Amino acid sequence: MKKLNPIIRGQANYFRVGVASKIFNSLDHWLYEKQKMYAKRTHRNKSDSWRKAKYWGNLNLDRPFERWVFGNKQTGAYILKFAWFKIERHIQVTR
């Protein structure tokens, strides 16, 4: 998480000036699939509901309705989502 969050933050801040909401959603889905594979690889003999209870939950206190945040519930560390970054549109210049 310490290595991944700065990369996510940097890429999201760089690309948020464009039309990026669909791309951000697809990147969040791709990240979710990778997180799911990590949890399954780490705990092969545990059920899906056990893995969900261990890794996913409401970890970002700034977003109380986000229940699918991947992280460590003991430390409170979590992985950022691309969709949390606000997209900034360019102001159209008139002549």
Coordinates of N, CA and C in Angstrom, one line a residue:
M1 N 0.8 -1.2 0.0 CA 0.0 0.0 0.0 C 0.9 1.3 0.0
K2 N 2.0 1.2 0.7 CA 2.9 2.3 0.7 C 3.5 2.7 -0.6
K3 N 3.7 1.6 -1.4 CA 4.3 1.9 -2.8 C 3.2 2.2 -3.8
L4 N 2.0 1.6 -3.6 CA 1.0 1.8 -4.6 C 0.2 3.1 -4.6
N5 N -0.1 3.6 -3.4 CA -0.8 4.8 -3.2 C -0.2 6.0 -3.9
P6 N 1.1 6.3 -3.7 CA 1.7 7.4 -4.5 C 1.6 7.3 -6.0
I7 N 1.7 6.1 -6.5 CA 1.5 5.9 -7.9 C 0.1 6.2 -8.4
I8 N -0.9 5.7 -7.6 CA -2.3 6.0 -8.0 C -2.5 7.5 -7.9
R9 N -2.1 8.1 -6.8 CA -2.3 9.6 -6.7 C -1.6 10.4 -7.8
G10 N -0.4 10.0 -8.2 CA 0.3 10.7 -9.2 C -0.4 10.6 -10.6
Q11 N -0.8 9.3 -10.9 CA -1.4 9.1 -12.2 C -2.8 9.7 -12.3
A12 N -3.6 9.7 -11.2 CA -4.9 10.3 -11.1 C -4.8 11.8 -11.3
N13 N -3.9 12.4 -10.6 CA -3.7 13.9 -10.7 C -3.2 14.3 -12.0
Y14 N -2.4 13.5 -12.7 CA -1.9 13.8 -14.0 C -3.0 13.7 -15.1
F15 N -3.8 12.7 -15.0 CA -4.8 12.5 -16.0 C -6.2 13.0 -15.7
R16 N -6.4 13.7 -14.6 CA -7.7 14.1 -14.2 C -8.2 15.4 -15.0
V17 N -7.3 16.0 -15.8 CA -7.6 17.2 -16.5 C -8.3 16.8 -17.8
G18 N -8.2 15.6 -18.2 CA -8.9 15.1 -19.4 C -10.3 14.5 -19.1
V19 N -10.8 13.9 -20.1 CA -12.1 13.2 -19.9 C -11.7 11.8 -19.4
A20 N -11.7 11.6 -18.1 CA -11.1 10.4 -17.5 C -12.0 9.6 -16.6
S21 N -13.3 10.0 -16.5 CA -14.1 9.2 -15.5 C -14.3 7.8 -15.9
K22 N -14.5 7.5 -17.2 CA -14.7 6.1 -17.6 C -13.4 5.3 -17.4
I23 N -12.3 6.0 -17.7 CA -11.0 5.3 -17.6 C -10.8 5.0 -16.1
F24 N -11.1 6.0 -15.2 CA -10.9 5.8 -13.8 C -11.7 4.7 -13.3
N25 N -13.0 4.6 -13.7 CA -13.8 3.5 -13.3 C -13.3 2.1 -13.8
S26 N -12.8 2.1 -15.0 CA -12.2 0.8 -15.5 C -10.9 0.5 -14.7
L27 N -10.1 1.5 -14.4 CA -8.9 1.2 -13.6 C -9.3 0.7 -12.2
D28 N -10.3 1.3 -11.6 CA -10.8 0.8 -10.3 C -11.2 -0.6 -10.3
H29 N -11.9 -1.0 -11.4 CA -12.4 -2.4 -11.6 C -11.2 -3.3 -11.7
W30 N -10.2 -2.9 -12.5 CA -9.0 -3.7 -12.7 C -8.3 -3.8 -11.4
L31 N -8.1 -2.8 -10.6 CA -7.5 -2.9 -9.3 C -8.2 -3.8 -8.4
Y32 N -9.6 -3.7 -8.4 CA -10.4 -4.6 -7.6 C -10.1 -6.1 -7.9
E33 N -10.0 -6.4 -9.2 CA -9.8 -7.8 -9.6 C -8.4 -8.2 -9.1
K34 N -7.4 -7.4 -9.2 CA -6.0 -7.7 -8.7 C -6.1 -7.9 -7.2
Q35 N -6.8 -7.1 -6.5 CA -6.9 -7.2 -5.0 C -7.6 -8.5 -4.7
K36 N -8.6 -8.9 -5.4 CA -9.3 -10.1 -5.2 C -8.4 -11.3 -5.4
M37 N -7.6 -11.3 -6.5 CA -6.6 -12.3 -6.8 C -5.6 -12.4 -5.6
Y38 N -5.1 -11.3 -5.1 CA -4.2 -11.3 -4.0 C -4.7 -11.9 -2.8
A39 N -6.0 -11.6 -2.4 CA -6.6 -12.1 -1.3 C -6.8 -13.7 -1.4
K40 N -7.2 -14.1 -2.6 CA -7.4 -15.5 -2.9 C -6.1 -16.3 -2.8
R41 N -5.0 -15.7 -3.4 CA -3.7 -16.3 -3.4 C -3.1 -16.4 -2.0
T42 N -3.4 -15.4 -1.2 CA -2.8 -15.3 0.2 C -3.6 -16.3 1.1
H43 N -4.9 -16.4 0.9 CA -5.7 -17.3 1.8 C -6.5 -18.2 1.0
R44 N -5.8 -19.2 0.4 CA -6.5 -20.2 -0.5 C -7.6 -21.0 0.2
N45 N -7.5 -21.3 1.4 CA -8.4 -22.2 2.1 C -9.6 -21.5 2.8
K46 N -9.6 -20.2 2.7 CA -10.7 -19.4 3.3 C -11.8 -19.1 2.3
S47 N -13.0 -18.9 2.8 CA -14.1 -18.6 2.0 C -14.1 -17.1 1.5
D48 N -14.9 -16.9 0.4 CA -15.0 -15.5 -0.1 C -15.5 -14.5 0.9
S49 N -16.4 -15.0 1.7 CA -17.0 -14.1 2.7 C -16.0 -13.8 3.8
W50 N -15.1 -14.7 4.2 CA -14.0 -14.5 5.1 C -13.0 -13.4 4.6
R51 N -12.6 -13.6 3.3 CA -11.7 -12.7 2.7 C -12.3 -11.3 2.6
K52 N -13.6 -11.2 2.3 CA -14.2 -9.9 2.2 C -14.2 -9.2 3.6
A53 N -14.5 -10.0 4.6 CA -14.5 -9.4 5.9 C -13.1 -9.0 6.4
K54 N -12.1 -9.7 5.9 CA -10.8 -9.4 6.4 C -10.2 -8.1 5.6
Y55 N -10.4 -8.0 4.3 CA -9.7 -7.0 3.5 C -10.6 -5.8 3.1
W56 N -11.9 -6.0 2.9 CA -12.7 -4.9 2.4 C -13.6 -4.4 3.5
G57 N -13.9 -3.1 3.5 CA -14.7 -2.5 4.4 C -14.7 -1.0 4.3
N58 N -15.3 -0.3 5.3 CA -15.4 1.2 5.3 C -14.1 1.7 6.0
L59 N -13.0 1.7 5.2 CA -11.8 2.1 5.8 C -11.5 3.6 5.6
N60 N -12.1 4.2 4.6 CA -11.9 5.7 4.4 C -12.9 6.4 5.1
L61 N -12.6 7.0 6.2 CA -13.5 7.7 7.1 C -14.1 9.0 6.4
D62 N -13.4 9.5 5.4 CA -14.0 10.7 4.7 C -15.1 10.3 3.8
R63 N -15.2 9.0 3.5 CA -16.3 8.6 2.6 C -17.1 7.5 3.3
P64 N -18.1 7.9 4.1 CA -18.8 6.9 5.0 C -19.6 5.8 4.3
F65 N -19.9 6.1 3.0 CA -20.8 5.1 2.3 C -20.0 4.2 1.4
E66 N -18.7 4.3 1.4 CA -17.8 3.4 0.6 C -17.5 2.2 1.4
R67 N -18.1 1.1 1.1 CA -17.9 -0.1 1.9 C -16.9 -1.1 1.2
W68 N -16.5 -0.8 0.0 CA -15.6 -1.7 -0.7 C -14.3 -1.1 -0.9
V69 N -13.6 -0.8 0.2 CA -12.3 -0.2 0.2 C -11.3 -1.3 0.7
F70 N -10.3 -1.6 -0.1 CA -9.3 -2.6 0.2 C -8.3 -2.1 1.2
G71 N -8.0 -2.8 2.2 CA -6.9 -2.3 3.1 C -6.8 -3.2 4.3
N72 N -6.0 -2.7 5.3 CA -5.7 -3.4 6.5 C -6.6 -2.8 7.6
K73 N -7.5 -3.5 8.2 CA -8.4 -3.0 9.2 C -7.7 -2.7 10.5
Q74 N -6.6 -3.4 10.8 CA -5.9 -3.2 12.0 C -5.1 -1.8 12.0
T75 N -4.5 -1.5 10.9 CA -3.7 -0.3 10.9 C -4.6 0.9 10.3
G76 N -5.6 0.6 9.6 CA -6.4 1.6 9.0 C -5.9 2.0 7.6
A77 N -4.8 1.4 7.1 CA -4.3 1.8 5.8 C -5.2 1.2 4.7
Y78 N -5.3 1.9 3.6 CA -6.1 1.5 2.5 C -5.6 1.9 1.2
I79 N -6.0 1.3 0.1 CA -5.6 1.7 -1.2 C -6.6 2.7 -1.8
L80 N -6.0 3.7 -2.3 CA -6.9 4.8 -2.9 C -7.6 4.2 -4.2
K81 N -8.7 4.9 -4.5 CA -9.4 4.6 -5.7 C -9.3 5.8 -6.7
F82 N -9.2 5.5 -8.0 CA -9.1 6.6 -9.0 C -10.4 7.4 -9.0
A83 N -11.5 6.8 -8.7 CA -12.8 7.6 -8.8 C -12.9 8.7 -7.7
W84 N -12.0 8.6 -6.7 CA -12.1 9.6 -5.6 C -11.5 10.9 -6.0
F85 N -10.8 10.9 -7.1 CA -10.1 12.2 -7.6 C -11.0 13.0 -8.5
K86 N -11.2 14.2 -8.2 CA -12.1 15.1 -8.9 C -11.5 15.4 -10.3
I87 N -12.4 15.3 -11.3 CA -11.9 15.6 -12.6 C -12.1 17.1 -12.8
E88 N -11.1 17.8 -13.3 CA -11.1 19.2 -13.6 C -11.1 19.5 -15.1
R89 N -12.2 20.1 -15.5 CA -12.3 20.4 -16.9 C -11.6 21.7 -17.2
H90 N -11.1 21.8 -18.4 CA -10.4 23.0 -18.9 C -11.5 24.1 -19.2
I91 N -11.2 25.3 -18.9 CA -12.1 26.4 -19.2 C -12.0 26.8 -20.7
Q92 N -13.1 26.8 -21.4 CA -13.1 27.1 -22.8 C -12.7 28.6 -23.0
V93 N -11.8 28.8 -23.9 CA -11.4 30.2 -24.2 C -12.2 30.7 -25.4
T94 N -12.8 31.8 -25.2 CA -13.6 32.4 -26.2 C -12.8 33.5 -26.9
R95 N -13.1 33.7 -28.2 CA -12.3 34.7 -29.0 C -13.1 36.0 -29.1

